[in-house]
Tab-separated table of C-alpha atoms and ligand atoms in Angstrom:
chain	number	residue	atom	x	y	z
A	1	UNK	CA	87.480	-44.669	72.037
A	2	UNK	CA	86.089	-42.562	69.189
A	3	UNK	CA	89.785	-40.346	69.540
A	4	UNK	CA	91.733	-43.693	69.428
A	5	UNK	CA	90.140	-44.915	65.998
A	6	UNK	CA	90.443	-40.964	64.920
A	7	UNK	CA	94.344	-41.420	64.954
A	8	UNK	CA	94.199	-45.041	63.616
A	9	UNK	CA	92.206	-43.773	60.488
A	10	UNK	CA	94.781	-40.792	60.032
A	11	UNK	CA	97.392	-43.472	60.521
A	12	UNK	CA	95.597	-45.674	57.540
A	13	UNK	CA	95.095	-42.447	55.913
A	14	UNK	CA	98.987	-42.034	55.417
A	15	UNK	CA	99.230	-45.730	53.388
A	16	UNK	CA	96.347	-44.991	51.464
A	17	UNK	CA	98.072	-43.883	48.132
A	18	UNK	CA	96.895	-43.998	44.320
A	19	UNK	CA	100.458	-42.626	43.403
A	20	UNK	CA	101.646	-45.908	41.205
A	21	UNK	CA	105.412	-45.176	42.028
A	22	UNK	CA	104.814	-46.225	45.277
A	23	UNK	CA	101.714	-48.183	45.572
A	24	UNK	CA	102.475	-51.872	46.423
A	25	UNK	CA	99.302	-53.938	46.252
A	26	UNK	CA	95.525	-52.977	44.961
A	27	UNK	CA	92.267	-53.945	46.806
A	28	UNK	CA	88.549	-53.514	46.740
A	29	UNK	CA	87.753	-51.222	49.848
A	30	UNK	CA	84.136	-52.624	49.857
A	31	UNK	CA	85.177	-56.318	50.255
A	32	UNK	CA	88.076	-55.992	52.961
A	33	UNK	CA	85.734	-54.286	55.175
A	34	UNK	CA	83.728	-56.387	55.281
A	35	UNK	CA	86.683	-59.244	56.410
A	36	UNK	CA	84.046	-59.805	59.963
A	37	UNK	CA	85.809	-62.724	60.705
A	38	UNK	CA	89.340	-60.606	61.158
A	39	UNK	CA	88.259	-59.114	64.480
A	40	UNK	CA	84.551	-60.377	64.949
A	41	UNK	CA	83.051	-56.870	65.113
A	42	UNK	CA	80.555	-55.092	62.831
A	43	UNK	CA	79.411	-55.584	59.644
A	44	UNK	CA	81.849	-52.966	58.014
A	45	UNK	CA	84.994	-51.519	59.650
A	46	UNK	CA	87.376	-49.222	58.451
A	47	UNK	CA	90.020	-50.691	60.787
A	48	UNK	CA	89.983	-53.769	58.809
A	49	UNK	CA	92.134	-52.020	56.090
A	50	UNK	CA	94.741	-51.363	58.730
A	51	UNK	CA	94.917	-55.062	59.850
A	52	UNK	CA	95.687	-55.591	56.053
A	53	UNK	CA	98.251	-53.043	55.701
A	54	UNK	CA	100.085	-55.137	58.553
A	55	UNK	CA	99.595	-58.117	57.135
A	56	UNK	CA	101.194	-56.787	53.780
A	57	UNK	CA	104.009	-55.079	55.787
A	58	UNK	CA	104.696	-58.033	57.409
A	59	UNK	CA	104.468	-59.978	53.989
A	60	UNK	CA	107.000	-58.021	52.527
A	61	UNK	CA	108.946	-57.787	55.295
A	62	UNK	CA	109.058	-53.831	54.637
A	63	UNK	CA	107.784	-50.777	56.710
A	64	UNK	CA	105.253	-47.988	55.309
A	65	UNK	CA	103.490	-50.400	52.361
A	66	UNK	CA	101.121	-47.814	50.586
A	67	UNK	CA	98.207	-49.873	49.300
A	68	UNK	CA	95.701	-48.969	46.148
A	69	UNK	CA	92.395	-49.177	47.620
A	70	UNK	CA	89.570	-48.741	44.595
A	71	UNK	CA	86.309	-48.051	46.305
A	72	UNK	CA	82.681	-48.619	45.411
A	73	UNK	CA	80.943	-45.378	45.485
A	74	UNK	CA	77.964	-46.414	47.155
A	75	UNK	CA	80.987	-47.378	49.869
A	76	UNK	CA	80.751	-43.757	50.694
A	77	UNK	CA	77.479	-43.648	51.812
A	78	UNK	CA	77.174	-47.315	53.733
A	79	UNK	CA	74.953	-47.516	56.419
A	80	UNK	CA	76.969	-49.908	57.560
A	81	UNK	CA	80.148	-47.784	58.695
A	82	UNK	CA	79.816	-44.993	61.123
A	83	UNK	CA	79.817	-41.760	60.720
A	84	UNK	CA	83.132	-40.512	60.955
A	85	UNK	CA	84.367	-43.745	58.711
A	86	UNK	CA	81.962	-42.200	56.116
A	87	UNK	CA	83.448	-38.763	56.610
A	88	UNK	CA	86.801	-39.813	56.403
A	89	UNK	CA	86.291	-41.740	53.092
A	90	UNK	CA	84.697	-39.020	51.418
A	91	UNK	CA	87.848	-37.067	52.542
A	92	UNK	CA	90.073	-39.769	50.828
A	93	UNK	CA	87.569	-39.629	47.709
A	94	UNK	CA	88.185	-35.817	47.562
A	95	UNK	CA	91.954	-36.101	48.084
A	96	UNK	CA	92.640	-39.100	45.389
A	97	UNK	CA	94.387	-40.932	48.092
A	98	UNK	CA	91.422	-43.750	46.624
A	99	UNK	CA	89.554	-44.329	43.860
A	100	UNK	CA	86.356	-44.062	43.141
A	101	UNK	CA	83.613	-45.664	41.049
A	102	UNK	CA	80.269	-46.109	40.212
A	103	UNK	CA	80.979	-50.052	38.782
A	104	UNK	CA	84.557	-50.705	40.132
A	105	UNK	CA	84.098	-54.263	37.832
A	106	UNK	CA	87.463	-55.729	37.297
A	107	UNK	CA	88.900	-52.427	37.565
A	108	UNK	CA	91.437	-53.879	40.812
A	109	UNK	CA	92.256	-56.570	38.529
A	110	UNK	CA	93.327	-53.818	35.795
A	111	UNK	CA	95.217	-51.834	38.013
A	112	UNK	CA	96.982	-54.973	39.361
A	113	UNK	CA	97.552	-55.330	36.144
A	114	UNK	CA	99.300	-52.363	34.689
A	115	UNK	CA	101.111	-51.779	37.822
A	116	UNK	CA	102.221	-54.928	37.749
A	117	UNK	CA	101.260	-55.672	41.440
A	118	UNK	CA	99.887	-58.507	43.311
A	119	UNK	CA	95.497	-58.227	44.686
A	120	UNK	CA	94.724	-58.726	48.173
A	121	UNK	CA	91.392	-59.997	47.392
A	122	UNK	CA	89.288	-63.573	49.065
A	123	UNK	CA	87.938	-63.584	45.384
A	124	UNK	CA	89.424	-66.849	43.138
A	125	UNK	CA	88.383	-64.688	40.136
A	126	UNK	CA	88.297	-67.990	37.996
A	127	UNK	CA	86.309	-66.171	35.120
A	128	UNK	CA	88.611	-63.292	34.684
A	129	UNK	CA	91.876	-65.572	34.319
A	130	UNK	CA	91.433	-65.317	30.644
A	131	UNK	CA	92.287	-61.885	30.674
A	132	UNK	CA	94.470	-61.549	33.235
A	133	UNK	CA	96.384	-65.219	33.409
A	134	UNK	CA	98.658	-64.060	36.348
A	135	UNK	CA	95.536	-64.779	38.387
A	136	UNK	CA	96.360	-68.769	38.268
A	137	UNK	CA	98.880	-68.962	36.547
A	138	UNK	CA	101.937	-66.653	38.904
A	139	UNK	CA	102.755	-67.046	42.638
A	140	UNK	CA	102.117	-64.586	44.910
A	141	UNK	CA	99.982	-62.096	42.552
A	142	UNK	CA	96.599	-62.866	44.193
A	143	UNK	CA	96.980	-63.029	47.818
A	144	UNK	CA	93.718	-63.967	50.184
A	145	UNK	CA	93.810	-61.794	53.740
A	146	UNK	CA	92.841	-64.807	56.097
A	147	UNK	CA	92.546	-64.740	60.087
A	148	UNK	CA	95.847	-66.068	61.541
A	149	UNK	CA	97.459	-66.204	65.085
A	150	UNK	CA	99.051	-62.595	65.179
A	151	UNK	CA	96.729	-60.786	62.789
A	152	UNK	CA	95.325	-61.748	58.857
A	153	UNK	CA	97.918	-63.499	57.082
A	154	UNK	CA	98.076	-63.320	53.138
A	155	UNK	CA	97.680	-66.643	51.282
A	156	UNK	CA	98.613	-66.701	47.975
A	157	UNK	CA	96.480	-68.525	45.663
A	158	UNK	CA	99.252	-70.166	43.627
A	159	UNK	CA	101.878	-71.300	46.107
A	160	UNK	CA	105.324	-70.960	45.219
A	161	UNK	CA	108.108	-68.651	44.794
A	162	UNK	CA	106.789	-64.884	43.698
A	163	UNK	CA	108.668	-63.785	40.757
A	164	UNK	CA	111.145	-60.747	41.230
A	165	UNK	CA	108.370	-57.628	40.711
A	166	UNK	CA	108.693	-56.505	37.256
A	167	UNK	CA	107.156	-53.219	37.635
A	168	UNK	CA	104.382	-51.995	35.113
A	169	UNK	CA	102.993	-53.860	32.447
A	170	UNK	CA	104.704	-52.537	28.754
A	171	UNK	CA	100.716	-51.028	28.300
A	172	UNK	CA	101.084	-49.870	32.005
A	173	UNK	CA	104.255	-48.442	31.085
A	174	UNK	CA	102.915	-46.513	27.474
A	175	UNK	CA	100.041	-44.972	30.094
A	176	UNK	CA	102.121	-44.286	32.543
A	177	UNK	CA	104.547	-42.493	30.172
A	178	UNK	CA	101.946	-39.491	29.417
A	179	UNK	CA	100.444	-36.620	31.327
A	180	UNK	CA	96.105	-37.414	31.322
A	181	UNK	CA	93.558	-34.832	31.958
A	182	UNK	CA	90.107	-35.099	32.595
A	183	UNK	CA	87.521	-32.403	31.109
A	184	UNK	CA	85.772	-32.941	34.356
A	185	UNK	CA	86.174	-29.612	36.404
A	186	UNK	CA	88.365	-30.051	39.654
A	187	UNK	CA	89.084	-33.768	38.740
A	188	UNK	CA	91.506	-34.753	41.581
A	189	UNK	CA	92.796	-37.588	39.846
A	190	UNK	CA	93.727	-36.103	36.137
A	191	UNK	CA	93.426	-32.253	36.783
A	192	UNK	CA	94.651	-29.866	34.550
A	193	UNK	CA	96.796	-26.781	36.112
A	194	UNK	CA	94.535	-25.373	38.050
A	195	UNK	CA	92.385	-27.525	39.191
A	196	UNK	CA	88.727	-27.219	40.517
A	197	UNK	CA	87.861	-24.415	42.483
A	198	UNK	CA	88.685	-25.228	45.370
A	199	UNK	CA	91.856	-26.784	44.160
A	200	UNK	CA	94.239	-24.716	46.478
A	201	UNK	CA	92.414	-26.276	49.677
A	202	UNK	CA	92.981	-29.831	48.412
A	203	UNK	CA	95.215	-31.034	51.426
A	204	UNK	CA	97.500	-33.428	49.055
A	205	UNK	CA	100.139	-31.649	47.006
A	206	UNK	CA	98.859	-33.873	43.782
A	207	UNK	CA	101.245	-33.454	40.590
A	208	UNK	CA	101.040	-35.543	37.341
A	209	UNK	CA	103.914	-37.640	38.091
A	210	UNK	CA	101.884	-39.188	40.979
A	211	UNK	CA	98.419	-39.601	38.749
A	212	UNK	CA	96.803	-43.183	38.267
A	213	UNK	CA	96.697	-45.509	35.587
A	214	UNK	CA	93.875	-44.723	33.524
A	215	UNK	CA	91.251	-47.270	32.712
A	216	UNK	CA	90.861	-49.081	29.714
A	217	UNK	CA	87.460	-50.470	29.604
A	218	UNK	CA	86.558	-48.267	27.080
A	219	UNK	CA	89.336	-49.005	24.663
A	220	UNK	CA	90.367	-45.716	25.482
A	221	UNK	CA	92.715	-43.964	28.071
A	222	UNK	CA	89.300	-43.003	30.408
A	223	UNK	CA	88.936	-41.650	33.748
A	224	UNK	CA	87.839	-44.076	36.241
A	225	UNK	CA	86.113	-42.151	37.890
A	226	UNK	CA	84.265	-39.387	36.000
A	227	UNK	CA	83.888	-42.204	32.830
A	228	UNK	CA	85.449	-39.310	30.664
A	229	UNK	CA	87.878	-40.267	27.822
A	230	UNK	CA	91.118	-38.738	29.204
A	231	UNK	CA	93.109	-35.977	26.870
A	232	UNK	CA	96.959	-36.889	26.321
A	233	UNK	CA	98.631	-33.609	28.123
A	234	UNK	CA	101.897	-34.644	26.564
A	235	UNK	CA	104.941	-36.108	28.396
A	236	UNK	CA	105.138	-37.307	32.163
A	237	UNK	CA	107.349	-35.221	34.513
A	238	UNK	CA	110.524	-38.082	35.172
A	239	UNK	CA	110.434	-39.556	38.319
A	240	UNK	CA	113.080	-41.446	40.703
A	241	UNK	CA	112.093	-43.405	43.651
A	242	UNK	CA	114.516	-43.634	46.564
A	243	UNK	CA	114.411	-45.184	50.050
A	244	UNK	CA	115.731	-44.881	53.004
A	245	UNK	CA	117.546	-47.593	54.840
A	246	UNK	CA	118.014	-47.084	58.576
A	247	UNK	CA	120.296	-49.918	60.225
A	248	UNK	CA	120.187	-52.008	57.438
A	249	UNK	CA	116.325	-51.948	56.988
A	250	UNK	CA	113.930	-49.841	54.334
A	251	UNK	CA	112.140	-47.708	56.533
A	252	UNK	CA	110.231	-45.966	53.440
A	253	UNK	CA	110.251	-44.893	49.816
A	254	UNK	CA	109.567	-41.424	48.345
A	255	UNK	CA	109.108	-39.992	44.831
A	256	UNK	CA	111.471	-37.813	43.522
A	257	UNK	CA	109.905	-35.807	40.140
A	258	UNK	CA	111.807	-33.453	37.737
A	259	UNK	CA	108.580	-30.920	39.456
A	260	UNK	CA	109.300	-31.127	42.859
A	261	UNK	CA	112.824	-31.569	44.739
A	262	UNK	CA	112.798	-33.704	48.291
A	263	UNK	CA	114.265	-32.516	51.588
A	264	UNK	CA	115.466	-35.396	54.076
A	265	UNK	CA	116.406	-35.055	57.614
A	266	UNK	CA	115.763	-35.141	61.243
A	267	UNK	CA	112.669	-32.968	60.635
A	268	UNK	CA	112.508	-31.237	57.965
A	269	UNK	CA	110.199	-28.006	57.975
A	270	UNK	CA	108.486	-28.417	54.099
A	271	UNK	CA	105.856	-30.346	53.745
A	272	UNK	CA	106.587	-32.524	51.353
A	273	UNK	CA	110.000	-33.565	53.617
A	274	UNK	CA	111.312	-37.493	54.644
A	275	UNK	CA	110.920	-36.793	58.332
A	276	UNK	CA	113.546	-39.846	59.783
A	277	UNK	CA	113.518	-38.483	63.708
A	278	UNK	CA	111.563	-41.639	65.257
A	279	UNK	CA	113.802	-43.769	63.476
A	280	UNK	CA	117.147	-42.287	64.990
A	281	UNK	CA	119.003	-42.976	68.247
A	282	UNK	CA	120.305	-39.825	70.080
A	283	UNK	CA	123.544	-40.060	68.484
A	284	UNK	CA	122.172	-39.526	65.285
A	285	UNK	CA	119.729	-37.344	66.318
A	286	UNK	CA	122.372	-35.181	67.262
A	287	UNK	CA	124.324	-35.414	64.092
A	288	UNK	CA	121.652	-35.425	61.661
A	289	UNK	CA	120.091	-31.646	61.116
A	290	UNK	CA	116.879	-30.846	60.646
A	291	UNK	CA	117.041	-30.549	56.998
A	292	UNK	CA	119.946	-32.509	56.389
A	293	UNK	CA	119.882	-33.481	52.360
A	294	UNK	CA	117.955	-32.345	49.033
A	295	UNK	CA	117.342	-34.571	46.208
A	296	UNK	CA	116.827	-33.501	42.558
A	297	UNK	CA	116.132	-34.375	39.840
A	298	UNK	CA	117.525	-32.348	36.560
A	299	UNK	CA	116.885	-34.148	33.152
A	300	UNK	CA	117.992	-37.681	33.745
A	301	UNK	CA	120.147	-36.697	36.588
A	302	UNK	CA	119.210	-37.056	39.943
A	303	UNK	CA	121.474	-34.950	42.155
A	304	UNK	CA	122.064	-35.088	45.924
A	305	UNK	CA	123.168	-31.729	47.887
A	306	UNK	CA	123.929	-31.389	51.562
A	307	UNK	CA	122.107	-28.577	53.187
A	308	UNK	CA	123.000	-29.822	56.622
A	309	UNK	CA	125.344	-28.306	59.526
A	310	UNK	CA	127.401	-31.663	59.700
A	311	UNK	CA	127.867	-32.640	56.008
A	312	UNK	CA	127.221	-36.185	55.176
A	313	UNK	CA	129.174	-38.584	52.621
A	314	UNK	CA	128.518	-40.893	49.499
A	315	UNK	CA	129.547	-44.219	49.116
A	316	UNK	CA	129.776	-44.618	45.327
A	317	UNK	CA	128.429	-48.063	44.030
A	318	UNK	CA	127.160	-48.935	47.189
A	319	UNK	CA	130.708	-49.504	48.568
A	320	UNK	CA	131.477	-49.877	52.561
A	321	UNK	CA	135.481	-49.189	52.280
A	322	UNK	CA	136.008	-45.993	53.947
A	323	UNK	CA	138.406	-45.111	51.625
A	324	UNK	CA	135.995	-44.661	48.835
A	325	UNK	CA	133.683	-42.874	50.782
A	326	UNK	CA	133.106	-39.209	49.163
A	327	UNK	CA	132.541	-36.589	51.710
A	328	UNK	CA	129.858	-34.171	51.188
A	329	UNK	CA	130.206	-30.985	52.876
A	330	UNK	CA	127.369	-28.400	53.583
A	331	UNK	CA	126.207	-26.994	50.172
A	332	UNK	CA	128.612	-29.372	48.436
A	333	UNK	CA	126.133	-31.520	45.504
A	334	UNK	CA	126.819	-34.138	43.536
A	335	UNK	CA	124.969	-35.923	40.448
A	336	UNK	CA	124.413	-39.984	41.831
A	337	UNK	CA	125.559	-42.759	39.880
A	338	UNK	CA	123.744	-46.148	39.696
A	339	UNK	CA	124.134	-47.889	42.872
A	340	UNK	CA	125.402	-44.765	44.751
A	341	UNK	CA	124.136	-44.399	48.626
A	342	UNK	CA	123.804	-41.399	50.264
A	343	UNK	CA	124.861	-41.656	54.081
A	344	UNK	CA	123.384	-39.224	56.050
A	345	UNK	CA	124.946	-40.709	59.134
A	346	UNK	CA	126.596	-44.539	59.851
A	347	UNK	CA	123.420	-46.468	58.955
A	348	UNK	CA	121.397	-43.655	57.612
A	349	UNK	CA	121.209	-44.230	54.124
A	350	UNK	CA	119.257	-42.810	51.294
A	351	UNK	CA	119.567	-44.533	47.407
A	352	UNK	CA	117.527	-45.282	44.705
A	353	UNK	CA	114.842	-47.992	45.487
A	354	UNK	CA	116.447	-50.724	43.472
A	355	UNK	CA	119.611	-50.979	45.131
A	356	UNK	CA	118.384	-52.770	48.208
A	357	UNK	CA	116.173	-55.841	48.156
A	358	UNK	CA	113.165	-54.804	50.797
A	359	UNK	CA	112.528	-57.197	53.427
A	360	UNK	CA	114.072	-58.399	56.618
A	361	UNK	CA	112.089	-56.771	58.491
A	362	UNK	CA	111.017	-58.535	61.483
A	363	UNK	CA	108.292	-56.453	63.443
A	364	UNK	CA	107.319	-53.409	60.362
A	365	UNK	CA	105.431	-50.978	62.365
A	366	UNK	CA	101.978	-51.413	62.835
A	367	UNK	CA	99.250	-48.598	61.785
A	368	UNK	CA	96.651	-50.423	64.565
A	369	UNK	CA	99.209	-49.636	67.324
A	370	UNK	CA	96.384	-46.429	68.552
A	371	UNK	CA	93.844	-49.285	67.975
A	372	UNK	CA	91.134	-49.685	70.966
A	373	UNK	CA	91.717	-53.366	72.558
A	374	UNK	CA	88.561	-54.823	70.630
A	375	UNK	CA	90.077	-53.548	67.390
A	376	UNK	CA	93.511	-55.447	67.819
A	377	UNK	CA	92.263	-58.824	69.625
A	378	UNK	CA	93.515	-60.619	66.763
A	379	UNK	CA	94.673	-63.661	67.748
A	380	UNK	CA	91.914	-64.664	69.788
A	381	UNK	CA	90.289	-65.694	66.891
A	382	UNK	CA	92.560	-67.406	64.812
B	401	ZN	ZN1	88.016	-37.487	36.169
């Protein structure tokens, strides 16, 4: 049993994300693990994060949701976990995938906030509406994980239609504009070039386009974390997001940064690759190579080449008429216009994250699915 909740953790462990580009809803750590009346188990369970990463995948309709977890530091050290849940939360700690604080406050409010993104949270936060009047005042922002028949369900506190997401916050956007360091040696969150020590063994490739907002409490651009005012390292490396539709569903989204190119494909052999093999039937399998396209971006432009045995084609605009479609042959690139899609085969797509809607997904794939029975007896309960 101990193995099974090993590969559920490490399959948490891959939506656990503080990268704002992709993050797509904030929580407290401390509170949702303590959600007993999810599963009826112990007092605090790790596991209990991965019922709410369901819950928000099937919210959204969408598959791999990355969720902002901020996490009271005295979290790391709970009696009430075991172990290896303590181990592996000081590993997220050390990585950034989460944040960490000594008084995480209103700080999930904040980065709900800036980011522009809705809390999962059971708290009504009536005394903090003041500050943050999206709390009672827009649908769908704070959403309360409640037991329901097939797993939690997310209940929005003020019902209605959500309004389209309008992405960061104009003082979420000045923040997220800049570069921030931390004077705080080995800060995994704002670190310098270089890093701590140890900074070549850190096991998450972290670059400044991915970094956090900063906090504000102090008036100040501050590390939330190390309570250090943060030093403005000068401009933010651009950044594209794309995702990748597969049979007319968003399977995931990725960051591409002016730092760091992106390699999709069947399998792709760098680390930092969109690997889209479980997703493809053998046809495709067989068409698609294992590093099939690159993305990049150069000044404003992001640029698509084909690096694959096959080629692959663009449909400019987003149009289905064969007759429009641009063939891309192997090492063959091509700068993408607004509404372009990349096809890597028919129904393999790749564009920029706005041009699809998410959604429509009817069964998003669950991160419990190596869950032991007692874990995933959901709807016993409900
Ligand atoms: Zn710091």
């Amino acid at each position: 049993m101990r193995f099974e909740i090993s590969k559920v953790l490490d399959a948490i462990e891959g939506r656990v994300s503080t990268d704002p580009s992709l993050v797509r809803a904030v929580l407290d750590l401390a509170e949702v693990v303590r959600y007993t009346d999810l599963d009826g188990g112990r007092p605090a369970s790790t596991l209990r994060l991965g019922m709410i990463m369901d819950a928000l995948s099937r919210h959204l309709e969408e598959d791999n949701v990355p969720v902002y977890a901020v996490v009271h530091r005295a979290l790391l050290s709970e009696a009430d976990l075991t172990s290896n849940e303590r181990m592996v939360l000081r590993r997220w700690a050390d990585d950034g995938l989460v944040e960490v604080m000594n008084n995480p406050g209103d700080r999930v409010l904040e980065v709900a906030d800036l980011l522009g993104l809705p809390v999962l949270s059971r708290n009504r936060y009536d005394g903090l509406a003041g500050r943050y009047p999206w709390v009672t005042g827009q649908p769908g922002r704070l959403l309360a994980p409640l037991p329901g028949a097939g797993g939690p369900v997310l209940v929005p506190r003020v019902k209605g239609a959500p309004p389209a997401p309008g992405g960061p916050s104009p003082t979420g956007r000045k923040l997220l504009a800049r570069t921030w360091r931390c004077r705080e040696p080995g800060c995994v969150l704002f670190g310098g070039e270089g890093g701590g020590a140890f900074a070549d063994l850190a096991r998450i490739d972290r670059k400044p386009s991915g970094q956090p907002p900063p906090t504000l409490r102090t008036g100040m651009p501050t590390c939330p974390r190390h309570e250090h005012r943060l030093i403005d390292a000068g401009p933010r490396p651009a950044t594209e997001v794309l995702s990748v539709r597969i049979g007319g569903m968003v399977r995931r989204r990725f960051v591409v940064t002016s730092e760091r190119p992106v390699v999709v494909g069947r399998a792709p052999e760098d680390s930092g690759g969109i690997r889209l093999g479980q997703w493809l039937n053998d046809e495709a399998r067989r068409w698609i190579s294992r590093s099939h396209v690159r993305f990049e971006l150069r000044g404003a432009d992001l640029i698509v080449q084909d690096v694959s045995t096959n080629g692959s084609g663009v449909r400019p605009g987003g149009s289905m008429d064969e007759a429009e479609r641009i063939a891309l042959a192997r090492q063959q690139s091509r700068v993408m216009r607004p509404g372009d899609i990349v096809e890597l085969y028919p129904g393999v797509q790749v564009a920029r994250a706005n041009t699809w809607t998410s959604g429509g997904m009817v069964n998003p794939t669950s991160v419990m699915a190596e869950a032991p029975t007692m874990a995933i007896r959901l709807g016993d309960r409900g």
